[in-house]
XYZ file of C-alpha atoms in Angstrom:
767
model
C 134.565 82.595 -122.577
C 137.145 80.689 -121.206
C 141.353 82.011 -122.159
C 144.296 80.162 -121.785
C 142.701 77.509 -119.778
C 139.749 77.644 -117.732
C 139.915 81.550 -117.221
C 136.216 83.021 -117.941
C 135.925 87.109 -117.703
C 132.546 88.719 -115.946
C 131.188 91.818 -118.158
C 133.233 93.602 -115.158
C 136.538 92.577 -116.551
C 136.275 90.194 -112.879
C 137.757 87.175 -113.031
C 138.370 84.024 -111.062
C 141.514 81.366 -110.653
C 141.164 78.060 -108.994
C 143.796 75.832 -107.457
C 142.345 72.774 -105.838
C 140.566 74.877 -102.593
C 142.640 77.714 -103.389
C 141.129 80.937 -104.555
C 142.031 83.899 -106.300
C 139.104 86.342 -107.089
C 140.554 89.359 -109.793
C 138.881 92.944 -109.652
C 141.185 94.337 -112.481
C 138.971 97.466 -112.395
C 138.723 98.463 -108.733
C 140.359 101.198 -107.583
C 140.668 104.798 -106.587
C 139.284 106.573 -110.078
C 135.967 103.528 -109.370
C 135.207 106.106 -106.534
C 134.188 108.252 -109.380
C 130.450 106.513 -109.669
C 130.710 106.821 -113.460
C 129.268 103.175 -114.436
C 130.373 103.957 -118.114
C 134.205 105.007 -117.602
C 134.063 100.674 -116.022
C 132.421 99.179 -119.738
C 134.623 96.305 -120.203
C 136.205 94.930 -124.137
C 137.251 91.579 -123.212
C 140.069 90.555 -126.185
C 141.851 86.729 -126.564
C 145.748 87.349 -126.772
C 149.031 85.580 -126.947
C 152.223 86.379 -124.525
C 155.313 86.136 -124.656
C 156.074 86.183 -120.601
C 159.791 86.510 -119.638
C 161.612 83.828 -118.235
C 157.656 82.216 -118.600
C 157.138 81.317 -121.985
C 154.279 81.964 -124.470
C 151.094 82.165 -123.203
C 147.441 82.160 -123.379
C 144.800 85.049 -122.137
C 143.138 88.253 -122.419
C 143.574 91.907 -122.718
C 141.190 94.177 -121.220
C 139.839 97.822 -122.017
C 138.525 100.351 -120.240
C 135.349 102.823 -121.527
C 136.927 106.042 -121.864
C 139.273 105.535 -118.745
C 142.974 105.052 -120.187
C 143.823 102.056 -119.559
C 144.548 98.141 -120.049
C 144.954 94.805 -118.269
C 146.700 92.242 -119.404
C 146.132 88.268 -118.057
C 148.294 85.370 -119.677
C 147.845 81.424 -118.365
C 151.020 80.085 -116.689
C 149.673 76.814 -115.604
C 146.466 75.137 -113.372
C 148.599 77.008 -110.148
C 149.298 80.293 -111.854
C 149.096 83.557 -113.726
C 150.687 86.333 -114.382
C 149.093 90.312 -114.929
C 149.220 93.285 -116.054
C 148.411 97.443 -116.237
C 148.978 100.259 -118.808
C 147.374 103.319 -117.133
C 148.032 106.760 -118.934
C 146.631 108.689 -116.844
C 149.419 111.000 -114.196
C 149.268 109.337 -110.521
C 152.270 108.000 -108.098
C 150.581 104.720 -107.823
C 149.089 101.930 -110.306
C 147.048 99.970 -109.047
C 147.835 96.279 -111.534
C 144.973 94.628 -109.206
C 142.562 93.932 -106.634
C 141.896 90.394 -105.482
C 139.362 88.057 -102.703
C 141.465 85.282 -102.151
C 140.985 81.800 -99.660
C 143.001 79.526 -98.595
C 141.640 75.805 -99.057
C 141.694 73.165 -95.887
C 144.036 70.546 -96.527
C 144.212 68.507 -93.269
C 141.580 66.322 -92.972
C 141.611 66.603 -89.519
C 140.493 70.100 -89.253
C 137.646 71.316 -90.919
C 136.941 71.480 -94.037
C 136.088 74.803 -94.980
C 137.605 77.349 -96.855
C 140.188 79.364 -93.789
C 139.150 82.875 -92.677
C 140.554 84.940 -95.293
C 138.005 85.616 -98.348
C 136.021 89.004 -98.179
C 132.786 86.825 -96.651
C 134.394 84.631 -94.357
C 134.630 86.218 -90.699
C 138.599 86.972 -89.318
C 139.632 85.048 -86.839
C 138.500 84.871 -83.164
C 140.645 84.553 -80.368
C 142.895 81.721 -80.334
C 142.566 80.197 -83.978
C 145.537 79.761 -85.414
C 146.363 83.215 -87.925
C 148.070 83.435 -90.875
C 151.493 84.217 -92.283
C 152.707 87.331 -93.911
C 156.290 86.835 -95.149
C 157.588 90.193 -96.057
C 160.119 91.930 -97.969
C 161.804 94.572 -97.961
C 163.527 96.676 -101.214
C 167.240 96.397 -100.545
C 169.571 94.455 -99.293
C 169.212 96.042 -95.292
C 165.599 96.031 -95.518
C 163.046 94.066 -93.280
C 162.521 89.891 -94.390
C 160.346 87.757 -92.228
C 156.720 86.691 -91.316
C 154.039 89.161 -90.428
C 150.776 87.985 -88.430
C 147.864 88.697 -88.959
C 146.051 91.445 -87.190
C 150.359 92.268 -85.841
C 152.086 95.603 -86.600
C 154.778 95.510 -89.579
C 158.177 96.344 -87.810
C 159.277 99.373 -88.243
C 162.574 100.879 -88.118
C 163.554 102.463 -84.541
C 165.767 104.800 -85.542
C 163.343 108.495 -86.944
C 161.960 108.170 -90.804
C 163.964 110.824 -91.730
C 167.223 109.053 -90.623
C 165.506 105.704 -92.456
C 163.138 106.175 -95.058
C 165.625 107.010 -97.886
C 167.763 103.139 -97.501
C 163.407 101.736 -97.766
C 161.313 103.726 -99.797
C 160.714 101.788 -102.873
C 157.714 100.770 -104.350
C 155.696 102.416 -101.650
C 156.380 103.490 -98.379
C 155.118 100.720 -96.182
C 152.332 101.341 -94.504
C 152.793 101.047 -90.365
C 150.361 102.513 -88.831
C 149.242 101.941 -84.660
C 146.423 100.061 -86.533
C 148.125 98.403 -88.310
C 146.142 98.829 -91.665
C 147.683 97.558 -94.181
C 150.742 95.207 -94.923
C 153.048 95.855 -97.827
C 155.897 93.804 -99.435
C 158.218 94.370 -102.607
C 158.285 92.681 -105.290
C 156.972 89.727 -103.787
C 154.816 88.800 -100.662
C 153.387 84.745 -99.738
C 151.041 83.941 -97.828
C 149.788 80.942 -95.535
C 149.899 79.102 -92.070
C 149.854 75.455 -90.690
C 147.882 72.767 -93.006
C 146.560 75.284 -95.517
C 147.310 76.314 -98.982
C 148.917 79.207 -99.959
C 149.369 82.417 -102.200
C 152.252 83.988 -103.847
C 152.739 86.825 -105.792
C 155.410 88.506 -107.164
C 156.528 91.036 -109.760
C 159.453 88.791 -112.450
C 160.871 91.844 -113.007
C 161.527 95.122 -111.497
C 162.866 96.695 -115.022
C 160.065 99.732 -115.365
C 158.578 100.188 -112.270
C 159.175 99.342 -108.540
C 156.083 97.226 -107.540
C 154.971 95.896 -104.752
C 151.920 94.452 -102.613
C 149.862 95.114 -99.445
C 147.463 92.846 -97.839
C 144.395 94.472 -95.723
C 145.625 93.491 -92.211
C 142.747 91.286 -92.401
C 143.992 89.280 -95.033
C 141.002 89.049 -97.094
C 142.059 91.056 -100.103
C 145.721 91.875 -101.759
C 145.832 94.706 -103.716
C 148.849 94.261 -106.306
C 150.525 97.610 -107.494
C 153.420 99.929 -109.181
C 154.750 103.508 -108.711
C 154.862 104.761 -111.603
C 157.660 107.804 -111.249
C 157.571 108.541 -114.469
C 156.257 110.639 -117.571
C 155.516 108.713 -119.910
C 153.120 105.483 -119.158
C 153.977 102.533 -120.183
C 153.391 98.430 -119.027
C 154.053 97.531 -115.833
C 156.419 94.097 -115.025
C 153.830 91.258 -115.226
C 153.172 89.733 -112.345
C 152.654 85.877 -111.434
C 149.869 84.878 -108.798
C 150.709 81.294 -107.884
C 148.392 79.077 -105.581
C 149.383 76.400 -103.702
C 146.962 73.542 -102.205
C 149.155 72.642 -99.913
C 152.157 75.398 -98.308
C 154.928 73.628 -99.887
C 158.443 72.759 -98.291
C 160.552 75.349 -100.610
C 157.632 78.008 -102.014
C 159.815 80.096 -104.386
C 160.871 77.507 -106.731
C 159.338 78.047 -109.531
C 158.931 81.919 -108.320
C 163.072 81.462 -107.907
C 163.244 79.752 -111.883
C 161.242 82.376 -113.600
C 162.985 85.639 -112.458
C 165.920 84.567 -112.993
C 165.347 83.583 -116.379
C 163.151 86.874 -116.823
C 166.362 88.615 -116.196
C 168.745 86.511 -118.064
C 170.660 85.280 -115.221
C 173.007 82.919 -115.610
C 172.848 79.482 -115.550
C 175.897 78.076 -113.114
C 177.684 80.719 -111.232
C 181.471 81.479 -110.315
C 183.196 80.559 -107.447
C 181.252 81.022 -104.132
C 183.723 83.888 -102.044
C 185.717 83.255 -99.059
C 188.404 84.934 -98.308
C 188.213 88.675 -95.715
C 187.157 91.959 -94.943
C 188.865 94.212 -93.600
C 186.092 96.325 -92.549
C 184.842 95.457 -89.094
C 188.385 95.131 -87.890
C 189.582 98.271 -88.985
C 186.790 101.153 -89.991
C 187.771 103.088 -92.150
C 191.689 103.566 -90.696
C 192.554 100.628 -93.014
C 195.708 101.308 -93.889
C 198.448 99.660 -96.224
C 200.619 98.592 -93.474
C 197.621 96.668 -92.233
C 196.614 94.459 -95.235
C 200.252 93.317 -95.209
C 200.358 91.723 -91.540
C 196.944 89.979 -92.284
C 198.233 89.011 -95.752
C 201.019 87.730 -93.680
C 198.816 85.711 -91.511
C 196.821 84.859 -94.227
C 199.603 83.149 -95.914
C 200.506 81.040 -92.943
C 197.486 79.489 -92.314
C 196.953 78.896 -95.871
C 197.072 75.245 -95.725
C 194.598 74.903 -92.850
C 191.723 78.123 -94.265
C 192.765 78.459 -97.595
C 191.188 81.468 -98.598
C 190.755 82.769 -101.724
C 189.696 86.908 -101.737
C 191.791 90.402 -100.206
C 188.497 92.836 -99.614
C 190.411 96.728 -99.325
C 186.912 98.144 -97.812
C 186.266 101.429 -96.924
C 188.561 104.200 -95.496
C 191.431 104.308 -98.925
C 190.143 106.725 -100.260
C 190.084 110.599 -99.707
C 186.658 110.312 -99.705
C 183.865 108.902 -101.120
C 182.978 110.356 -105.090
C 187.099 110.854 -104.793
C 187.934 107.042 -105.682
C 191.466 107.654 -105.263
C 193.980 106.715 -101.942
C 194.655 108.780 -99.604
C 198.047 108.947 -97.820
C 197.268 105.444 -95.932
C 197.867 103.548 -99.952
C 200.582 106.280 -100.712
C 201.860 102.975 -102.774
C 198.988 103.558 -105.254
C 196.226 100.706 -105.035
C 197.688 99.255 -107.969
C 200.960 98.143 -106.544
C 198.546 96.965 -103.951
C 196.466 94.786 -106.382
C 199.361 93.394 -107.662
C 200.941 92.473 -104.341
C 198.065 90.970 -103.608
C 198.364 88.749 -106.565
C 201.510 87.736 -106.092
C 200.686 86.915 -102.372
C 198.465 84.149 -104.159
C 195.245 86.013 -103.456
C 192.431 87.480 -105.024
C 192.634 91.599 -104.925
C 189.151 93.042 -103.882
C 188.125 96.972 -103.627
C 185.036 98.375 -102.072
C 183.675 101.821 -102.726
C 180.013 103.099 -103.873
C 179.939 104.725 -107.481
C 176.861 106.966 -106.389
C 177.950 108.394 -103.409
C 179.704 111.421 -102.644
C 181.155 113.233 -99.687
C 179.246 116.816 -99.453
C 183.327 118.571 -99.161
C 184.136 116.294 -102.250
C 185.976 116.508 -105.722
C 183.511 115.737 -107.326
C 180.275 117.705 -105.893
C 182.808 120.827 -106.339
C 183.126 120.202 -109.523
C 180.006 118.737 -110.443
C 177.421 119.648 -108.641
C 174.727 119.721 -111.201
C 175.326 115.602 -110.336
C 173.676 115.594 -107.143
C 170.013 114.299 -106.253
C 168.336 118.079 -105.074
C 164.232 117.667 -104.449
C 162.439 119.996 -106.922
C 163.235 122.180 -103.528
C 166.532 122.671 -104.926
C 168.054 121.054 -101.165
C 169.346 117.587 -101.089
C 167.061 114.257 -101.653
C 167.176 112.769 -98.130
C 170.174 109.780 -98.291
C 169.664 107.653 -95.830
C 171.738 108.678 -92.000
C 174.537 105.480 -92.664
C 176.634 107.489 -89.342
C 176.951 110.362 -91.870
C 174.720 111.785 -94.866
C 175.695 112.042 -98.012
C 175.525 113.355 -101.745
C 173.435 110.451 -103.360
C 173.914 111.095 -107.418
C 171.338 111.401 -109.968
C 171.510 108.349 -112.083
C 168.886 109.015 -114.510
C 172.208 111.712 -116.500
C 173.933 109.732 -118.556
C 177.045 112.180 -117.786
C 176.068 110.601 -113.864
C 176.425 106.511 -114.959
C 179.984 107.195 -117.097
C 181.025 108.665 -114.138
C 180.316 105.859 -112.696
C 181.900 103.840 -115.314
C 185.227 105.079 -115.392
C 185.535 104.895 -111.802
C 185.006 100.728 -112.186
C 186.702 100.874 -115.000
C 189.825 102.380 -113.095
C 188.995 99.548 -110.256
C 189.951 97.653 -112.589
C 192.776 98.452 -114.616
C 194.233 98.682 -110.797
C 194.206 94.769 -110.632
C 190.979 94.491 -108.557
C 188.828 90.890 -109.196
C 186.407 91.103 -106.850
C 184.392 94.741 -106.491
C 181.899 95.042 -103.067
C 180.142 97.691 -105.106
C 178.099 99.681 -101.519
C 175.178 102.923 -101.090
C 173.722 101.366 -104.847
C 170.171 102.739 -103.450
C 171.144 106.378 -103.649
C 171.168 106.475 -107.324
C 167.391 107.086 -106.840
C 166.081 108.755 -103.501
C 162.916 108.176 -103.739
C 162.799 111.644 -103.333
C 164.447 113.183 -105.769
C 163.796 115.686 -109.183
C 165.430 112.889 -111.306
C 166.819 115.568 -114.609
C 165.232 112.825 -117.255
C 161.727 112.136 -115.775
C 160.780 109.690 -118.584
C 162.501 106.771 -117.368
C 161.044 105.866 -113.859
C 163.175 104.712 -111.157
C 163.554 101.405 -111.788
C 164.672 101.829 -115.222
C 166.980 104.200 -114.865
C 169.054 102.044 -111.908
C 168.797 99.625 -113.602
C 170.376 100.898 -116.716
C 172.943 101.952 -114.605
C 173.698 98.505 -112.935
C 174.363 96.987 -116.665
C 176.749 100.158 -117.274
C 178.509 99.246 -114.055
C 178.544 95.636 -115.343
C 180.198 95.930 -118.259
C 182.892 98.358 -117.629
C 183.759 95.600 -115.257
C 183.507 92.653 -117.859
C 182.420 89.430 -117.427
C 185.990 88.254 -114.694
C 185.127 90.666 -112.631
C 183.026 89.466 -109.316
C 180.423 91.857 -108.453
C 179.352 91.921 -104.423
C 176.151 94.224 -104.434
C 175.086 95.904 -100.960
C 172.548 98.231 -100.242
C 170.915 97.352 -102.785
C 167.295 97.555 -104.818
C 166.982 93.847 -105.243
C 164.410 93.571 -108.419
C 166.723 96.424 -110.586
C 170.517 93.708 -110.001
C 168.902 90.867 -110.470
C 171.168 88.759 -113.808
C 173.029 92.028 -113.600
C 175.686 91.148 -110.237
C 177.259 87.835 -108.395
C 176.629 87.920 -105.317
C 174.434 90.401 -103.237
C 173.984 91.494 -99.718
C 170.862 90.583 -98.347
C 170.285 91.569 -94.591
C 171.799 93.999 -92.808
C 175.864 94.656 -91.474
C 176.264 92.075 -88.692
C 178.692 94.201 -86.383
C 180.402 92.749 -83.269
C 177.132 92.530 -80.945
C 174.002 90.026 -80.943
C 171.964 93.133 -81.095
C 172.191 96.317 -82.351
C 172.369 99.474 -80.742
C 169.095 99.668 -80.267
C 168.171 96.611 -79.256
C 164.602 96.636 -81.442
C 165.398 97.792 -84.345
C 164.875 94.607 -87.182
C 165.788 96.247 -89.853
C 168.988 98.449 -90.575
C 171.152 99.060 -88.003
C 173.913 96.952 -87.478
C 172.589 93.349 -85.809
C 173.895 89.893 -85.962
C 170.632 89.188 -84.872
C 168.882 90.919 -87.703
C 171.230 90.048 -90.232
C 170.971 86.530 -89.459
C 167.114 87.206 -90.048
C 167.077 87.586 -93.221
C 170.064 84.923 -94.169
C 166.940 82.554 -93.768
C 164.536 84.427 -95.266
C 165.819 85.281 -98.210
C 167.822 81.572 -98.296
C 166.201 80.559 -101.283
C 167.711 83.334 -103.134
C 171.272 81.889 -103.316
C 171.731 80.569 -106.428
C 169.359 81.952 -108.426
C 169.674 84.956 -108.657
C 173.194 85.359 -107.350
C 175.264 84.006 -105.047
C 173.830 85.592 -101.473
C 176.145 87.879 -98.767
C 175.084 87.114 -95.676
C 178.183 89.648 -94.533
C 181.350 88.836 -92.471
C 181.797 86.379 -89.787
C 183.564 87.873 -86.505
C 185.451 85.185 -84.325
C 188.532 87.571 -82.221
C 187.482 87.802 -78.597
C 187.125 91.640 -78.220
C 183.384 91.510 -79.755
C 180.266 90.368 -77.420
C 179.230 87.824 -79.095
C 179.951 84.235 -77.550
C 180.900 80.993 -78.324
C 177.476 79.949 -78.602
C 176.432 83.007 -80.852
C 179.474 82.348 -83.069
C 178.489 78.509 -83.502
C 174.588 80.051 -84.348
C 176.122 82.410 -86.663
C 178.392 79.935 -88.690
C 175.187 77.885 -89.035
C 173.642 80.042 -90.465
C 176.098 81.174 -92.076
C 177.054 77.485 -94.118
C 173.428 76.292 -93.713
C 172.222 79.050 -95.980
C 175.050 78.234 -98.680
C 176.628 81.304 -99.651
C 179.944 83.902 -99.763
C 181.933 83.092 -96.194
C 184.388 86.051 -95.848
C 185.951 87.062 -92.258
C 186.850 89.843 -90.702
C 189.287 90.679 -87.996
C 192.810 91.646 -87.179
C 193.599 87.858 -87.733
C 196.169 87.437 -85.954
C 194.145 88.317 -82.693
C 192.021 85.382 -83.350
C 192.648 82.073 -81.419
C 192.834 78.895 -82.120
C 189.604 77.506 -80.911
C 188.061 80.310 -82.639
C 189.058 80.048 -85.777
C 188.541 76.914 -86.512
C 185.153 77.328 -86.562
C 186.288 79.061 -90.023
C 188.108 75.277 -90.521
C 184.701 73.645 -90.491
C 182.992 75.856 -92.933
C 185.154 76.002 -95.960
C 185.146 75.299 -98.713
C 181.716 76.965 -98.308
C 178.530 74.580 -98.493
C 176.819 74.675 -101.836
C 173.561 75.165 -100.525
C 171.522 75.877 -103.662
C 168.821 77.682 -102.599
C 167.475 74.226 -101.241
C 166.896 75.638 -97.582
C 163.881 74.431 -96.244
C 162.322 76.310 -93.689
C 159.335 74.979 -92.058
C 157.763 77.368 -89.574
C 158.351 80.103 -92.198
C 155.429 82.193 -92.159
C 154.694 81.108 -88.482
C 158.259 82.874 -87.033
C 159.446 85.459 -87.738
C 163.288 84.656 -86.896
C 162.637 80.494 -87.577
C 163.763 78.048 -84.809
C 164.229 75.444 -87.290
C 166.513 74.895 -90.686
C 167.119 72.484 -92.388
C 168.676 70.485 -96.731
C 168.713 67.556 -97.850
C 171.863 65.976 -97.443
C 173.469 63.593 -100.222
C 176.134 61.422 -101.848
C 177.634 58.254 -102.335
C 177.659 57.736 -98.189
C 173.479 57.798 -97.869
C 171.206 59.708 -98.203
C 169.826 62.205 -95.404
C 169.394 65.941 -93.609
C 171.509 68.439 -91.812
C 168.496 70.090 -89.100
C 169.534 72.980 -87.490
C 167.877 74.297 -83.926
C 168.011 77.560 -83.048
C 166.640 78.982 -79.794
C 166.948 83.353 -80.127
C 165.760 84.150 -76.808
C 168.821 84.562 -74.236
C 167.627 82.191 -71.362
C 168.362 78.155 -72.049
C 165.708 77.225 -74.053
C 165.126 72.838 -73.699
C 162.769 71.152 -76.066
C 161.950 67.954 -76.961
C 163.290 67.040 -80.775
C 161.261 64.949 -83.799
C 162.371 65.463 -86.611
C 158.735 65.584 -88.456
C 159.636 68.618 -90.218
C 162.097 66.174 -92.417
C 160.277 65.817 -95.997
C 160.928 62.321 -96.588
C 160.579 60.613 -93.551
C 161.754 56.739 -92.852
C 158.745 54.240 -92.040
C 160.686 52.677 -89.623
C 160.829 56.249 -87.448
C 164.521 55.198 -86.689
C 167.447 57.798 -87.615
C 170.842 58.159 -86.257
C 171.452 61.179 -85.550
C 175.159 62.580 -84.462
C 175.195 66.573 -83.681
C 177.605 68.699 -84.451
C 178.524 71.431 -82.510
C 178.641 68.937 -78.859
C 179.512 66.085 -80.810
C 176.682 63.868 -79.381
C 175.553 60.656 -80.846
C 171.422 60.363 -80.797
C 169.509 57.367 -81.552
C 166.201 58.266 -82.413
C 163.487 56.416 -82.181
C 160.037 56.379 -83.564
C 157.785 58.231 -81.283
C 160.859 58.256 -78.559
C 161.676 62.520 -78.391
C 165.138 63.497 -77.566
C 165.824 66.329 -75.107
C 168.484 69.165 -76.192
C 168.855 71.956 -74.070
C 170.104 74.665 -75.954
C 171.658 78.447 -74.283
C 170.815 80.888 -74.716
C 170.899 82.619 -78.752
C 172.619 78.454 -79.693
C 172.141 75.958 -81.717
C 171.794 72.424 -82.421
C 172.552 71.425 -85.508
C 172.432 67.541 -86.392
C 172.849 65.567 -89.376
C 170.298 62.650 -89.631
C 169.800 59.400 -91.417
C 167.534 56.792 -91.165
C 169.049 53.206 -89.939
C 170.188 51.064 -92.153
C 168.325 47.699 -92.577
C 171.357 45.414 -92.827
C 172.746 44.146 -89.840
C 176.065 43.869 -91.986
C 177.108 46.819 -93.909
C 178.637 49.712 -92.500
C 177.215 53.437 -92.484
C 178.911 56.797 -92.164
C 177.190 58.850 -90.223
C 178.925 62.725 -89.517
C 182.197 64.149 -88.924
C 183.144 67.348 -86.744
C 185.895 68.157 -90.035
C 182.866 69.833 -92.054
C 179.926 71.886 -91.481
C 177.624 69.493 -93.719
C 178.524 66.269 -92.611
C 178.948 64.253 -96.046
C 180.933 67.201 -98.280
C 184.194 66.003 -97.163
C 183.824 62.302 -98.489
C 184.846 62.589 -102.328
C 184.918 58.982 -102.713
C 182.999 55.952 -100.937
C 182.507 51.816 -101.419
C 181.199 49.361 -98.314
C 180.595 45.943 -98.616
C 180.067 43.979 -96.139
C 183.638 43.469 -94.734
C 185.241 46.306 -95.400
C 184.983 50.534 -95.998
C 186.584 52.580 -98.193
C 186.568 56.108 -98.354
C 188.226 59.414 -98.640
C 188.383 62.871 -96.783
C 188.877 65.786 -98.738
C 188.418 69.379 -97.704
C 191.213 70.924 -99.567
C 192.927 72.141 -96.088
C 194.975 69.849 -93.465
C 192.590 68.769 -90.386
C 192.162 66.619 -87.677
C 188.473 65.272 -86.352
C 186.621 62.360 -86.381
C 183.979 60.381 -88.475
C 181.280 58.627 -87.054
C 180.134 54.683 -87.948
C 177.633 52.635 -87.432
C 179.991 49.685 -87.559
C 178.524 46.312 -86.877
C 181.756 44.493 -86.324
C 184.760 45.550 -84.113
C 186.442 48.068 -86.560
C 189.991 47.889 -87.954
C 191.845 50.958 -88.879
C 193.836 51.949 -91.331
C 194.369 54.539 -94.534
C 196.463 57.777 -94.498
C 193.536 59.102 -92.981
C 194.075 56.711 -89.944
C 195.954 58.368 -86.961
C 197.433 56.518 -83.308
C 193.761 56.601 -81.391
C 191.872 53.398 -80.986
C 188.257 54.020 -82.563
C 186.110 54.914 -79.123
C 181.996 53.515 -78.797
C 179.025 55.202 -78.932
C 176.922 53.155 -78.227
C 175.358 49.395 -79.737
C 177.819 49.615 -83.268
C 178.361 53.310 -83.228
C 182.042 54.018 -82.953
C 184.142 57.700 -83.084
C 187.092 57.171 -85.237
C 189.964 60.266 -85.003
C 191.457 60.526 -88.328
C 193.765 63.109 -89.804
C 193.010 64.920 -93.163
C 196.119 66.666 -95.664
C 195.067 69.276 -98.433
C 195.105 66.904 -100.766
C 192.747 64.434 -99.083
C 193.221 61.379 -96.974
C 191.714 57.925 -97.179
C 190.821 55.838 -94.424
C 189.650 52.220 -94.504
C 187.998 50.021 -91.944
C 187.861 46.363 -91.748
C 185.961 43.715 -89.698
């Protein structure tokens, strides 16, 4: 019998789902219990059903009930490329197997063999020299690993000992990283595929009932979709979707991001992307009232050049974690400070960790029963973040109300921007919760919802150290990587997880870029511009490129008086933040753990083009030949105008003739690529060096045969130049023109100096 559209269920409950040459054979019955050898246990009753899928809508499907097995399985057909599944398992078990599936991905490149790729249970594993599949793995919370792992390759593991880091990362399951690499496991979602083949995406629509994970055998023949059943009351797992792509799409997460956003009731529009200053990475916990005011004065002085909006006071203002009252360095009170920040023209921001406390805090002395404890009465493992702290058990209503009251207090002081940190501490993996009727996912979702309600709709909330699935639809922004720190690598160079590290943070910013403005505004962490770090100018350009191109928040964290003008210019060209709503294309997302190429489509009155970034993650200079083959909509003529942003160099790109570029260690080359227009009489705008996007600075544009008129506006006072293709010797006028004459860069290519005012300036180019 067919259910939905072509889902035919066998007598044992197995069924196949296909999209072209991509096939998933799904087995709801396979699992630990099947080893008992009871055939009666797995006799199955099948009945058709209709479901209302969160974020998707009403769909047809079927329900399975297994004889004697206290287990029900449901499947709903979404469309010809996706289905959804869930399970109700009434047995007490810390692991619920939603289903297992064997899969094969169709071959779509006719230049290669038409046979299926090597990932079905009936095909052999790839031999030496073959192209292995890639798996994009997602960790549980903000600081967890996000990146691709190849077939047979070991998953990266935290560099610190497990007792020190497991509190951070244990969500649905412990990451299995045996020496043989037997499993690749991912929290909430996973993407598998490779070049010239199809791909498969599996992911939960919500993480409200349980935390869920997907595990893949190291040979990538079989996948298991599972949930952690850590509540005494059985409940349905969250719906998990399985999406098959006959061809690997340039943006594979688009539909999944939309479904999950609707399922979690994310608001259709986000507040303005924050940009501002944070105290942490210069002052750390030595922040004081005076140091905040020093930076307020500096920001006021450069407002015309860099109009940042948020002043965030980070860790160090409070007496202790848990005792959220100002210490002796803030004797005038936090309400007074918030008022002064607002009077200076900025949005007051404050950091706190509402589910954490110091062991010696007054809070813990007064309420020792709020501590997250193991069954033996010892403290649950909170992970070593430079100190061991106490997690608070948010399954207790009194703890949730305490956290909500702290948020109300911060808002009453006048803070309209809150960064809430170490949120995983409310659901530590080994905590013997007081309320065992709810799962960890349930109690954290409830606690975060209480915080959201306490803050009110007008307060911007940034989550950090937070299980990602728990906060969708509740928070405005989310940290999606580890701390940046003052060094390219962390203290332990090989760590790819939670230790402060610029390179690790940038990798996560790219691999999780699709979440931006679908689930929340991504927070890639701060940009450090001062010269007292070990970061080189090339590394700073790479940081600026990733932070801006991925479209998330933009926060500085220096004593601004110590930032030289040439480095402050990097911040200026990042303003205003680039509105890239999860549209970043990462061609080698599954082939490279830190992708070397990212690009995005640009379009406005000046025309259509692409921003194309080429990274060198190695510590030595790299020479590359660039063809721009990754651009989805290629020019039929194969001819492009190309301007490299950081070196201000123009290239004429001809079909079949790659350009050669040299990229310094940890550096980047950022190109603005536009198709050459056929007309020999019209001018064409090619880019600028006054804004990172090379097109956002143009707010109006009109081009005729003898004249071009445009307006440049980046909401700040700045100067630089624009690149134009002009088929005549240009005469320049308008309020943006300068006394310096245009400089010829090639045939019909001109570099035109400009000076722009905060409210915008006009540029007129005539024959």
